[in-house]
Coordinates of C-alpha atoms and ligand atoms in Angstrom, one line a residue:
X162 CA 0.2 0.2 -0.1
X163 CA 1.4 3.4 -1.1
X164 CA 1.8 5.9 2.0
X165 CA -1.0 8.3 2.6
X166 CA -1.2 11.3 0.2
X167 CA 0.1 14.6 1.5
X168 CA -1.8 17.6 1.6
X169 CA -0.3 20.3 -0.9
X170 CA 0.3 22.5 2.3
X171 CA 2.4 19.9 3.9
X172 CA 5.1 20.0 1.1
X173 CA 8.0 22.4 1.6
X174 CA 7.8 25.3 -0.9
X175 CA 11.2 24.5 -2.5
X176 CA 9.5 21.3 -4.0
X177 CA 6.7 23.2 -5.6
X178 CA 6.5 25.0 -8.6
X179 CA 6.0 28.9 -8.1
X180 CA 3.3 30.4 -10.6
X181 CA 3.6 33.9 -9.2
X182 CA 6.5 34.3 -11.8
X183 CA 3.4 34.4 -14.2
X184 CA 0.9 36.4 -12.0
X185 CA 1.3 37.6 -8.7
X186 CA -2.0 36.5 -7.7
X187 CA -5.5 35.5 -9.0
X188 CA -6.7 39.4 -9.2
X189 CA -3.7 40.0 -11.6
X190 CA -5.2 37.1 -13.6
X191 CA -8.3 38.3 -13.9
X192 CA -6.9 41.9 -15.1
X193 CA -5.0 40.3 -17.8
X194 CA -8.0 38.0 -18.8
X195 CA -9.9 41.1 -19.3
X196 CA -7.1 42.6 -21.4
X197 CA -7.2 39.7 -23.7
X198 CA -10.9 39.7 -24.4
X199 CA -10.5 43.6 -25.1
X200 CA -8.0 42.9 -27.5
X201 CA -9.9 40.2 -29.1
X202 CA -12.6 42.6 -29.7
X203 CA -10.2 44.7 -31.4
X204 CA -8.7 42.1 -33.8
X205 CA -12.2 41.1 -34.8
X206 CA -12.3 44.7 -36.6
X207 CA -9.8 43.2 -38.9
X208 CA -12.7 41.1 -40.4
X209 CA -13.1 41.6 -44.4
X210 CA -10.2 43.9 -44.2
X211 CA -7.1 41.8 -44.0
X212 CA -6.1 42.2 -47.6
X213 CA -5.9 46.0 -46.9
X214 CA -2.9 45.7 -44.9
X215 CA -1.9 42.0 -44.6
X216 CA 1.6 42.7 -43.0
X217 CA 0.1 44.5 -39.9
X218 CA -3.0 41.9 -39.5
X219 CA -0.4 39.1 -39.3
X220 CA 1.8 41.1 -36.5
X221 CA -1.5 41.6 -34.5
X222 CA -2.6 38.2 -34.8
X223 CA 0.4 36.9 -33.4
X224 CA 0.7 39.4 -30.7
X225 CA -2.9 38.8 -29.3
X226 CA -1.9 34.7 -29.6
X227 CA 0.9 35.9 -27.3
X228 CA -0.9 38.0 -25.2
X229 CA -3.4 35.1 -24.4
X230 CA -0.8 32.4 -23.7
X231 CA 0.1 33.2 -20.2
X232 CA -3.6 33.4 -19.1
X233 CA -4.0 30.0 -20.5
X234 CA -1.0 28.5 -19.0
X235 CA -1.8 29.8 -15.6
X236 CA -5.3 28.7 -15.2
X237 CA -4.0 25.2 -16.7
X238 CA -1.0 25.2 -14.2
X239 CA -3.0 26.1 -11.3
X240 CA -5.6 23.8 -11.8
X241 CA -3.2 20.7 -12.1
X242 CA -2.1 20.7 -8.6
X243 CA -5.3 20.6 -7.0
X244 CA -8.2 19.3 -9.4
X245 CA -10.5 19.6 -6.6
X246 CA -10.3 23.2 -6.0
X247 CA -13.3 24.8 -7.0
X248 CA -11.5 28.4 -7.4
X249 CA -8.8 26.5 -9.6
X250 CA -11.6 25.0 -11.7
X251 CA -13.3 28.2 -12.1
X252 CA -10.2 29.8 -13.6
X253 CA -9.6 27.0 -15.8
X254 CA -13.2 26.9 -17.0
X255 CA -13.0 30.5 -17.9
X256 CA -9.7 30.1 -19.5
X257 CA -11.2 27.7 -21.9
X258 CA -14.1 29.8 -22.7
X259 CA -11.9 32.8 -23.3
X260 CA -10.2 30.2 -26.1
X261 CA -13.7 29.6 -27.7
X262 CA -14.4 33.4 -28.0
X263 CA -11.1 34.1 -29.4
X264 CA -11.0 31.4 -31.9
X265 CA -14.3 32.5 -32.9
X266 CA -13.4 36.2 -33.1
X267 CA -10.1 35.0 -35.0
X268 CA -11.6 32.4 -37.4
X269 CA -11.8 34.8 -40.2
X270 CA -8.1 35.5 -40.3
X271 CA -6.8 32.6 -42.1
X272 CA -9.1 32.2 -44.8
X273 CA -8.7 35.7 -45.6
X274 CA -4.9 35.5 -45.8
X275 CA -5.3 32.5 -47.8
X276 CA -7.6 34.1 -50.3
X277 CA -4.9 36.5 -51.0
X278 CA -2.7 36.4 -54.3
X279 CA 0.0 33.8 -54.4
X280 CA 2.4 36.4 -55.5
X281 CA 1.6 38.7 -52.6
X282 CA 1.9 35.9 -50.1
X283 CA 5.3 35.1 -51.5
X284 CA 6.3 38.7 -51.1
X285 CA 5.3 39.0 -47.4
X286 CA 7.3 35.9 -47.0
X287 CA 10.4 37.1 -48.5
X288 CA 10.2 40.8 -46.9
X289 CA 12.8 40.7 -44.3
X290 CA 10.8 43.0 -42.2
X291 CA 8.5 39.9 -42.0
X292 CA 11.2 37.6 -41.0
X293 CA 9.7 36.4 -37.6
X294 CA 6.8 35.4 -39.7
X295 CA 8.3 33.4 -42.3
X296 CA 7.6 29.8 -41.0
X297 CA 4.1 30.9 -40.4
X298 CA 3.9 31.9 -44.2
X299 CA 5.8 28.9 -45.7
X300 CA 3.3 26.5 -44.2
X301 CA 0.1 28.7 -45.2
X302 CA 1.4 28.7 -48.8
X303 CA 2.2 25.1 -48.9
X304 CA -1.3 24.7 -47.3
X305 CA -2.8 26.7 -50.1
X306 CA -3.5 23.9 -52.8
X307 CA -5.3 22.0 -50.3
X308 CA -7.5 24.7 -49.1
X309 CA -10.9 24.3 -50.9
X310 CA -13.2 27.4 -51.9
X311 CA -15.2 29.0 -48.8
X312 CA -18.4 27.4 -49.2
X313 CA -16.7 23.8 -49.6
X314 CA -14.3 24.5 -46.3
X315 CA -17.7 25.5 -44.5
X316 CA -19.1 22.0 -45.5
X317 CA -16.2 20.3 -44.2
X318 CA -16.1 22.2 -41.1
X319 CA -19.9 21.5 -40.4
X320 CA -18.8 17.5 -41.0
X321 CA -16.5 18.0 -38.0
X322 CA -18.4 16.4 -35.3
X323 CA -19.6 13.3 -37.6
X324 CA -15.7 13.1 -38.5
X325 CA -15.1 12.6 -34.4
X326 CA -17.9 9.9 -34.1
X327 CA -15.7 6.9 -34.5
X328 CA -13.2 8.0 -31.8
X329 CA -16.0 9.0 -29.3
X330 CA -17.7 5.6 -29.9
X331 CA -14.4 3.6 -29.3
X332 CA -13.8 5.7 -26.3
X333 CA -17.5 5.1 -24.8
X334 CA -17.3 1.3 -25.9
X335 CA -13.9 0.9 -24.3
X336 CA -13.6 3.1 -21.3
X337 CA -17.4 3.0 -20.1
X338 CA -19.4 0.0 -21.2
X339 CA -16.6 -2.6 -21.7
X340 CA -15.7 -4.9 -18.3
X341 CA -12.9 -7.6 -18.1
X342 CA -13.2 -10.8 -16.3
X343 CA -11.2 -11.1 -12.8
X344 CA -8.0 -12.0 -12.7
X345 CA -7.1 -15.2 -10.4
X346 CA -4.2 -14.3 -7.9
X347 CA -1.7 -16.8 -6.7
X348 CA -3.4 -16.7 -3.2
X349 CA -7.0 -17.9 -4.2
X350 CA -8.4 -14.2 -4.3
X351 CA -9.4 -12.3 -7.4
X352 CA -8.4 -9.1 -8.8
X353 CA -10.1 -6.5 -11.0
X354 CA -8.9 -6.3 -14.4
X355 CA -8.8 -2.8 -16.3
X356 CA -6.8 -1.5 -18.9
X357 CA -5.2 0.7 -16.1
X358 CA -4.1 -2.5 -14.0
X359 CA -3.3 -4.8 -16.8
X360 CA 0.2 -3.2 -17.3
X361 CA 0.8 -4.3 -13.7
X362 CA -0.5 -7.8 -14.2
X363 CA 1.2 -8.5 -17.4
X364 CA 4.6 -7.4 -15.8
X365 CA 3.8 -10.3 -13.0
X366 CA 6.6 -12.8 -12.3
X367 CA 3.6 -15.3 -11.8
X368 CA 2.8 -16.8 -15.4
X369 CA -0.7 -17.8 -14.2
X370 CA -1.5 -14.1 -13.4
X371 CA -0.2 -12.6 -16.6
X372 CA -1.8 -15.3 -18.6
X373 CA -5.2 -14.8 -17.2
X374 CA -4.9 -10.9 -17.7
X375 CA -3.8 -11.3 -21.2
X376 CA -6.7 -13.5 -22.2
X377 CA -9.0 -11.6 -20.2
X378 CA -8.0 -8.6 -22.0
X379 CA -7.6 -10.0 -25.4
X380 CA -10.7 -12.2 -25.6
X381 CA -13.2 -9.3 -24.2
X382 CA -11.9 -7.1 -27.1
X383 CA -12.5 -10.0 -29.2
X384 CA -15.9 -10.7 -28.3
X385 CA -16.7 -6.7 -29.5
X386 CA -14.5 -7.3 -32.6
X387 CA -17.0 -6.8 -35.3
X388 CA -18.3 -3.5 -33.4
X389 CA -14.7 -2.2 -33.3
X390 CA -13.7 -3.2 -36.8
X391 CA -16.9 -1.2 -37.9
X392 CA -15.7 1.8 -35.8
X393 CA -12.4 1.6 -36.8
X394 CA -13.5 1.3 -40.8
X395 CA -15.4 4.7 -40.0
X396 CA -12.1 6.3 -38.9
X397 CA -10.1 5.2 -41.8
X398 CA -12.8 6.0 -44.4
X399 CA -12.8 9.4 -42.8
X400 CA -9.1 9.9 -43.2
X401 CA -9.6 8.8 -46.9
X402 CA -12.4 11.0 -47.5
X403 CA -10.6 14.2 -46.1
X404 CA -7.5 13.4 -47.9
X405 CA -9.4 12.9 -51.3
X406 CA -11.3 16.2 -50.4
X407 CA -8.4 18.2 -49.8
X408 CA -6.5 16.9 -53.1
X409 CA -4.0 14.6 -51.2
X410 CA -2.8 11.5 -53.1
X411 CA -3.1 9.5 -50.1
X412 CA -4.1 9.7 -46.2
X413 CA -0.5 9.2 -45.4
X414 CA 0.2 12.1 -47.3
X415 CA -2.4 14.5 -46.0
X416 CA -1.0 13.7 -42.3
X417 CA 2.6 14.0 -43.1
X418 CA 2.9 16.9 -45.7
X419 CA 1.6 19.6 -43.4
X420 CA 4.3 18.6 -41.0
X421 CA 6.9 18.6 -43.8
X422 CA 8.0 15.3 -43.3
X423 CA 8.8 13.5 -46.6
X424 CA 7.2 9.8 -46.7
X425 CA 10.3 8.0 -47.2
X426 CA 11.0 8.6 -43.4
X427 CA 8.0 6.5 -42.9
X428 CA 9.4 3.8 -45.3
X429 CA 12.8 3.9 -44.4
X430 CA 11.7 3.3 -40.7
X431 CA 9.7 0.2 -41.7
X432 CA 12.5 -1.2 -43.7
X433 CA 15.1 -0.7 -41.3
X434 CA 13.2 -2.0 -38.5
X435 CA 12.4 -5.1 -40.7
X436 CA 16.2 -5.7 -41.0
X437 CA 16.8 -5.9 -37.5
X438 CA 14.2 -8.0 -36.4
X439 CA 17.0 -10.7 -36.3
X440 CA 18.5 -9.1 -33.5
X441 CA 14.8 -8.5 -31.6
X442 CA 14.9 -12.3 -32.0
X443 CA 17.9 -12.8 -30.4
X444 CA 16.9 -10.7 -27.6
X445 CA 13.7 -12.7 -27.5
X446 CA 15.7 -15.9 -27.3
X447 CA 17.7 -14.5 -24.5
X448 CA 14.5 -13.2 -22.6
X449 CA 13.3 -16.9 -22.9
X450 CA 16.5 -18.5 -21.7
X451 CA 16.6 -16.2 -18.6
X452 CA 12.9 -16.6 -17.8
X453 CA 13.6 -20.7 -18.2
X454 CA 10.6 -21.3 -20.5
X455 CA 10.1 -24.0 -23.0
X456 CA 7.9 -21.6 -25.1
X457 CA 7.9 -17.9 -24.8
X458 CA 4.4 -16.8 -25.2
X459 CA 2.8 -13.1 -26.4
X460 CA 2.1 -12.6 -22.5
X461 CA 5.7 -13.3 -21.2
X462 CA 7.2 -10.0 -22.8
X463 CA 6.9 -7.6 -20.4
X464 CA 8.0 -9.5 -17.2
X465 CA 11.3 -7.7 -16.2
X466 CA 14.2 -10.1 -16.5
X467 CA 16.2 -8.5 -14.1
X468 CA 14.8 -9.2 -10.3
X469 CA 15.7 -7.7 -7.0
X470 CA 16.6 -4.6 -8.0
X471 CA 15.8 -1.3 -6.0
X472 CA 17.7 1.8 -5.6
X473 CA 16.5 4.1 -2.8
X474 CA 16.6 7.5 -4.5
X475 CA 15.1 10.5 -2.8
X476 CA 14.2 13.5 -5.2
X477 CA 17.2 15.3 -4.1
X478 CA 19.6 12.1 -4.8
X479 CA 17.8 11.5 -8.2
X480 CA 18.3 15.1 -9.4
X481 CA 21.9 14.6 -8.3
X482 CA 21.9 11.6 -10.6
X483 CA 20.4 13.7 -13.2
X484 CA 23.0 16.0 -13.3
X485 CA 25.9 13.3 -13.1
X486 CA 24.1 11.6 -16.0
X487 CA 23.7 14.6 -18.0
X488 CA 27.1 15.8 -17.8
X489 CA 28.2 15.2 -21.6
X490 CA 25.4 17.7 -22.5
X491 CA 27.6 20.6 -21.3
X492 CA 28.4 23.0 -18.7
X493 CA 25.7 25.8 -19.7
X494 CA 22.9 23.0 -20.1
X495 CA 23.9 22.0 -16.4
X496 CA 23.6 25.4 -15.2
X497 CA 20.3 25.9 -16.3
X498 CA 18.9 22.5 -15.1
X499 CA 20.3 23.7 -11.7
X500 CA 18.7 26.9 -12.2
X501 CA 15.6 24.9 -13.0
X502 CA 15.9 22.8 -9.5
X503 CA 15.7 25.7 -7.2
X504 CA 13.8 28.3 -9.7
X505 CA 10.5 27.5 -9.0
X506 CA 10.1 25.4 -12.2
X507 CA 9.3 22.1 -10.7
X508 CA 6.3 20.6 -8.8
X509 CA 7.8 17.4 -7.5
X510 CA 5.9 15.2 -5.1
X511 CA 1.9 13.7 -5.5
X512 CA -0.2 15.3 -3.3
X513 CA -4.0 15.4 -2.9
X514 CA -6.2 16.4 -5.9
X515 CA -2.8 16.6 -8.0
X516 CA -3.0 15.4 -11.4
X517 CA -1.1 12.0 -12.0
X518 CA 2.0 11.5 -14.3
X519 CA 4.4 14.2 -15.6
X520 CA 4.8 16.7 -18.2
X521 CA 6.5 19.9 -19.0
X522 CA 4.9 23.1 -20.1
X523 CA 7.2 25.2 -22.3
X524 CA 4.6 27.9 -23.7
X525 CA 5.6 30.9 -21.5
X526 CA 8.4 32.6 -23.1
X527 CA 8.7 35.2 -20.9
X528 CA 9.0 33.0 -18.0
X529 CA 10.1 29.7 -18.0
X530 CA 9.0 26.2 -18.3
X531 CA 7.0 24.5 -15.8
X532 CA 7.4 20.9 -15.0
X533 CA 4.9 18.4 -13.1
X534 CA 6.0 15.2 -11.7
X535 CA 4.9 12.8 -8.9
X536 CA 8.2 11.7 -7.6
X537 CA 8.5 8.2 -5.9
X538 CA 12.3 7.4 -4.6
X539 CA 13.0 5.2 -7.5
X540 CA 15.4 4.9 -10.5
X541 CA 12.5 4.8 -13.1
X542 CA 11.1 8.2 -11.7
X543 CA 14.4 9.3 -11.9
X544 CA 14.6 8.9 -15.7
X545 CA 11.2 10.7 -15.7
X546 CA 13.1 13.9 -14.2
X547 CA 15.8 13.7 -17.0
X548 CA 12.8 13.2 -19.6
X549 CA 10.6 15.8 -18.6
X550 CA 13.6 18.3 -18.4
X551 CA 14.7 17.5 -21.9
X552 CA 11.3 18.8 -22.9
X553 CA 11.8 22.2 -20.8
X554 CA 15.2 22.7 -22.3
X555 CA 14.0 22.2 -25.7
X556 CA 11.7 24.9 -24.9
X557 CA 14.1 27.3 -23.1
X558 CA 16.3 27.1 -25.8
X559 CA 13.9 27.5 -28.6
X560 CA 12.1 30.3 -26.8
X561 CA 15.3 32.0 -26.1
X562 CA 17.0 32.0 -29.6
X563 CA 13.6 32.2 -31.5
X564 CA 10.9 35.0 -32.1
X565 CA 7.5 33.7 -30.8
X566 CA 6.0 32.6 -34.1
X567 CA 9.1 30.4 -34.8
X568 CA 9.5 28.9 -31.0
X569 CA 7.1 26.1 -30.9
X570 CA 9.1 22.8 -32.1
X571 CA 7.4 20.3 -34.3
X572 CA 5.3 17.4 -33.1
X573 CA 7.9 15.3 -35.2
X574 CA 10.8 16.3 -32.6
X575 CA 8.6 16.7 -29.9
X576 CA 10.1 13.5 -27.9
X577 CA 13.8 13.9 -29.3
X578 CA 15.1 15.9 -26.5
X579 CA 13.4 13.9 -24.0
X580 CA 14.6 10.6 -24.8
X581 CA 18.1 11.9 -25.9
X582 CA 18.4 12.9 -22.1
X583 CA 17.2 9.6 -21.0
X584 CA 19.8 7.8 -23.2
X585 CA 22.6 9.6 -22.5
X586 CA 22.1 9.3 -19.0
X587 CA 21.5 5.5 -19.2
X588 CA 24.6 5.2 -21.3
X589 CA 26.8 7.7 -18.9
X590 CA 25.4 5.8 -15.9
X591 CA 26.9 2.5 -17.1
X592 CA 30.3 3.8 -16.5
X593 CA 29.3 5.4 -13.0
X594 CA 27.8 1.9 -12.0
X595 CA 30.6 0.1 -13.9
X596 CA 31.2 -2.3 -10.5
X597 CA 27.4 -2.8 -9.6
X598 CA 26.5 -5.8 -11.6
X599 CA 22.8 -5.6 -10.5
X600 CA 22.5 -1.9 -11.4
X601 CA 24.3 -2.4 -14.9
X602 CA 21.7 -5.2 -15.7
X603 CA 18.7 -3.2 -14.7
X604 CA 19.7 0.0 -16.7
X605 CA 20.5 -2.3 -19.7
X606 CA 17.5 -4.1 -19.4
X607 CA 15.6 -0.7 -19.2
X608 CA 17.1 0.4 -22.2
X609 CA 16.4 -2.9 -24.4
X610 CA 12.8 -2.7 -23.2
X611 CA 12.5 0.8 -24.6
X612 CA 13.6 -0.1 -28.0
X613 CA 11.7 -3.1 -27.9
X614 CA 8.2 -1.3 -27.0
X615 CA 9.1 2.1 -28.6
X616 CA 11.2 1.4 -32.0
X617 CA 9.6 -2.2 -32.7
X618 CA 6.5 -2.2 -31.2
X619 CA 5.2 1.4 -32.4
X620 CA 6.7 0.4 -35.9
X621 CA 4.8 -2.6 -36.0
X622 CA 1.8 -0.2 -35.4
X623 CA 2.7 2.2 -37.9
X624 CA 3.1 -0.8 -40.5
X625 CA -0.7 -1.5 -39.4
X626 CA -2.1 1.5 -40.1
X627 CA -0.5 1.6 -43.5
X628 CA -1.9 -1.6 -44.3
X629 CA -5.4 -0.6 -43.1
X630 CA -5.5 2.9 -45.0
X631 CA -4.0 1.3 -48.4
X632 CA -6.4 -1.4 -48.3
X633 CA -9.3 1.1 -47.9
X634 CA -7.6 3.5 -50.7
X635 CA -7.9 0.3 -52.8
X636 CA -11.6 -0.3 -52.1
X637 CA -11.1 -3.2 -50.3
X638 CA -13.3 -3.7 -47.1
X639 CA -12.1 -3.4 -43.5
X640 CA -13.4 -6.1 -41.5
X641 CA -12.8 -7.9 -38.4
X642 CA -11.5 -10.9 -40.2
X643 CA -9.0 -8.8 -42.5
X644 CA -7.9 -6.4 -39.9
X645 CA -6.9 -9.3 -37.7
X646 CA -5.6 -11.4 -40.1
X647 CA -3.2 -8.5 -41.3
X648 CA -2.3 -7.9 -37.2
X649 CA -1.7 -11.3 -36.8
X650 CA 0.6 -11.8 -40.1
X651 CA 2.7 -8.8 -38.4
X652 CA 3.3 -10.4 -35.0
X653 CA 4.4 -13.4 -36.9
X654 CA 6.9 -11.6 -38.8
X655 CA 8.2 -9.5 -35.9
X656 CA 8.0 -12.4 -32.8
X657 CA 7.3 -15.3 -34.7
X658 CA 10.8 -17.1 -35.2
X659 CA 11.1 -17.1 -31.5
X660 CA 7.8 -16.5 -29.7
X661 CA 4.5 -18.7 -29.7
X662 CA 2.2 -16.3 -31.6
X663 CA -0.7 -16.8 -29.4
X664 CA -4.2 -16.9 -31.5
X665 CA -5.9 -14.0 -29.7
X666 CA -3.1 -11.5 -30.2
X667 CA -5.0 -11.0 -33.4
X668 CA -7.3 -8.8 -31.4
X669 CA -4.6 -6.7 -29.9
X670 CA -5.3 -4.1 -32.6
X671 CA -8.7 -3.4 -31.1
X672 CA -7.4 -1.8 -27.8
X673 CA -4.9 0.8 -29.3
X674 CA -6.8 4.4 -28.9
X675 CA -3.7 6.3 -31.0
X676 CA -5.1 4.3 -34.2
X677 CA -7.8 6.8 -33.8
X678 CA -5.4 9.7 -34.7
X679 CA -4.2 8.1 -37.6
X680 CA -0.2 8.5 -38.7
X681 CA 0.8 9.5 -35.7
X682 CA 2.7 6.3 -33.7
X683 CA 5.6 6.2 -36.1
X684 CA 6.7 9.6 -34.6
X685 CA 7.7 7.7 -31.3
X686 CA 9.7 5.2 -33.1
X687 CA 11.6 7.9 -35.6
X688 CA 11.7 10.1 -32.2
X689 CA 13.6 7.6 -30.0
X690 CA 16.1 6.4 -33.3
X691 CA 17.0 10.1 -33.7
X692 CA 17.2 10.5 -29.9
X693 CA 19.7 7.5 -29.6
X694 CA 21.7 8.6 -32.7
X695 CA 22.1 12.1 -31.3
X696 CA 23.0 11.1 -27.8
X697 CA 25.6 8.5 -29.5
X698 CA 27.1 11.3 -31.2
X699 CA 27.3 13.5 -28.0
X700 CA 28.7 10.6 -26.1
X701 CA 31.3 9.7 -29.0
X702 CA 32.3 13.1 -30.4
X703 CA 31.8 15.4 -27.4
X704 CA 32.1 19.3 -27.7
X705 CA 31.6 19.7 -31.3
X706 CA 28.4 17.4 -31.1
X707 CA 27.1 19.1 -28.0
X708 CA 27.2 22.4 -30.1
X709 CA 25.5 21.1 -32.9
X710 CA 22.9 19.7 -30.7
X711 CA 22.4 23.0 -29.1
X712 CA 21.6 24.6 -32.7
X713 CA 18.9 21.8 -33.0
X714 CA 17.3 22.8 -29.7
X715 CA 17.4 26.6 -30.4
X716 CA 15.7 26.2 -33.9
X717 CA 12.1 26.0 -32.6
X718 CA 10.2 25.6 -36.0
X719 CA 12.4 28.3 -37.9
X720 CA 13.2 25.4 -40.5
X721 CA 11.3 22.4 -41.3
X722 CA 12.1 19.6 -38.8
X723 CA 14.1 17.6 -40.8
X724 CA 16.4 20.8 -41.5
X725 CA 16.3 21.2 -37.8
X726 CA 17.8 17.5 -37.0
X727 CA 20.3 18.2 -39.5
X728 CA 21.8 20.9 -37.7
X729 CA 22.8 18.1 -35.0
X730 CA 24.1 16.3 -38.0
X731 CA 21.3 14.1 -38.0
X732 CA 19.4 13.0 -41.5
X733 CA 16.3 11.5 -41.1
X734 CA 15.1 11.5 -44.5
X735 CA 18.1 8.8 -44.7
X736 CA 18.0 5.3 -43.1
X737 CA 21.4 6.2 -41.5
X738 CA 20.1 7.5 -38.2
X739 CA 17.5 4.6 -37.8
X740 CA 20.6 2.1 -38.6
X741 CA 22.4 3.8 -36.1
X742 CA 20.2 3.5 -33.3
X743 CA 19.3 0.1 -34.2
X744 CA 23.0 -0.6 -34.1
X745 CA 23.1 1.0 -30.1
X746 CA 20.5 -1.7 -29.7
X747 CA 22.9 -4.4 -30.9
X748 CA 25.5 -3.3 -29.0
X749 CA 23.4 -2.8 -25.7
X750 CA 22.2 -6.4 -26.1
X751 CA 25.9 -7.7 -26.3
X752 CA 26.7 -5.8 -23.3
X753 CA 23.6 -7.5 -21.3
X754 CA 24.5 -10.6 -22.1
X755 CA 28.2 -9.7 -21.1
X756 CA 26.9 -8.6 -17.7
X757 CA 24.4 -11.6 -17.0
X758 CA 26.7 -14.2 -18.3
X759 CA 29.7 -12.6 -15.9
Ligands
ZN1011 ZN1 7.9 13.2 -23.4

């Protein structure tokens, strides 16, 4: 049983973030909210007049967004630490109301800008006086051929609610209506099985427990298989419809082109991961041997291979370890981390009413990033500190080096800086703990599992999505049978050489909520590969690689994400970084074997 949750006021101030850096109190927030609403009204006067002075309209549009940001962030962050506080929830509700008001008041802006002449837009984008807005204009111009006449855009917008239906149906079915059979525990009792508790049961050292949980989950989804297939079909058909309506060749292009990611990135990922399946199998064979199993089943993949390891890491010790592990990132990076530690950036401990999980919020250019943690005294949560501060540092460097319209980094690189910190820290700590066999085995196991679940598993998901969308685009029916067959064959391809691929794994695609946000999961795999390649460069090349990495962190969205990574010497349009990262996987496996056999 976990220790009783503390009340927020029982936690010393040094372990809480300080929101007074944004506004001294709620009254100041109220005043700022009123100012934003007034500015919104003023901006609405541009309606129908953007063509008269587009340069000025663009400036005022971004100024208004900038002005609104702290009002949103303060209300959001204030609510995160006590979800039961009615005052905080009131602030949040009013901030979101403000958001609706603003987006309604500003909705004419982009269509009016898009209706300007191509030549004029290009001229504004090239105007040195408008350099702060060139990335925004570059995107706008690229979007133009995919923007429809106003009447048709209106129709598409009216379809918005309908388009969301498959996602809502999936959520209702799986979060509300569906329930799972209880799991039989070794002591004869039963335990409740939910999507939440499944992740613990599937890691259980008791094979009956994990098998019972696995069957309970997979068979229950299977019993709703036709409904879920019809729901997913609706989602895929909508993707195909939206893509065709907007003149994209495929649904994948419609997702990747706006992010300026060539589809070769996706194809390279799949082919390089395929080439590394033999290494995955070598890893699985080792797992099978270490677990002493005759057959490795799909429910045997998540149990930790290293037992009896626990490192007691209070937050202060954990932070020291993060600073030690991130030494390769350079002195000014470390200095900023020390500042974050004492500067009111971080909310450390769980407390009553606080949101679970962890995140970094980096939108406040004029203040600093804020980090929410729920620290427990262990190594896994120590990596979370490094991960979230990776996000914060990415925001910090982009915010300080780019003007506001170019400071937000792209979704494609969103997990690069965070996982680069984790990879760097793990590999550096291997040296720190060179004499501690248990610690080494734990770290290596952690890293290997990260590869399996993030690179191999997410790439398999990406492949599944591509198959489903291609089938729909070719007019083939998406049914329970066709989808489950495709998913089962993928599992055979990835795991079949070593694992017994249980039949009910064919239902697993049915429980993945990410599939309702299509062509997104590949970013996890490419992000980890880019991060591991970067950390490999930093660790092997030192200072010059650190300097280049800083350029990437500082780039925001000033250049397309592929070019931002090129600044750090990583070319994601080639297979090389994927290959390099999978090479690190191979080396890590060899190291793990050496430690285990020693
Ligand atoms: Zn993250």
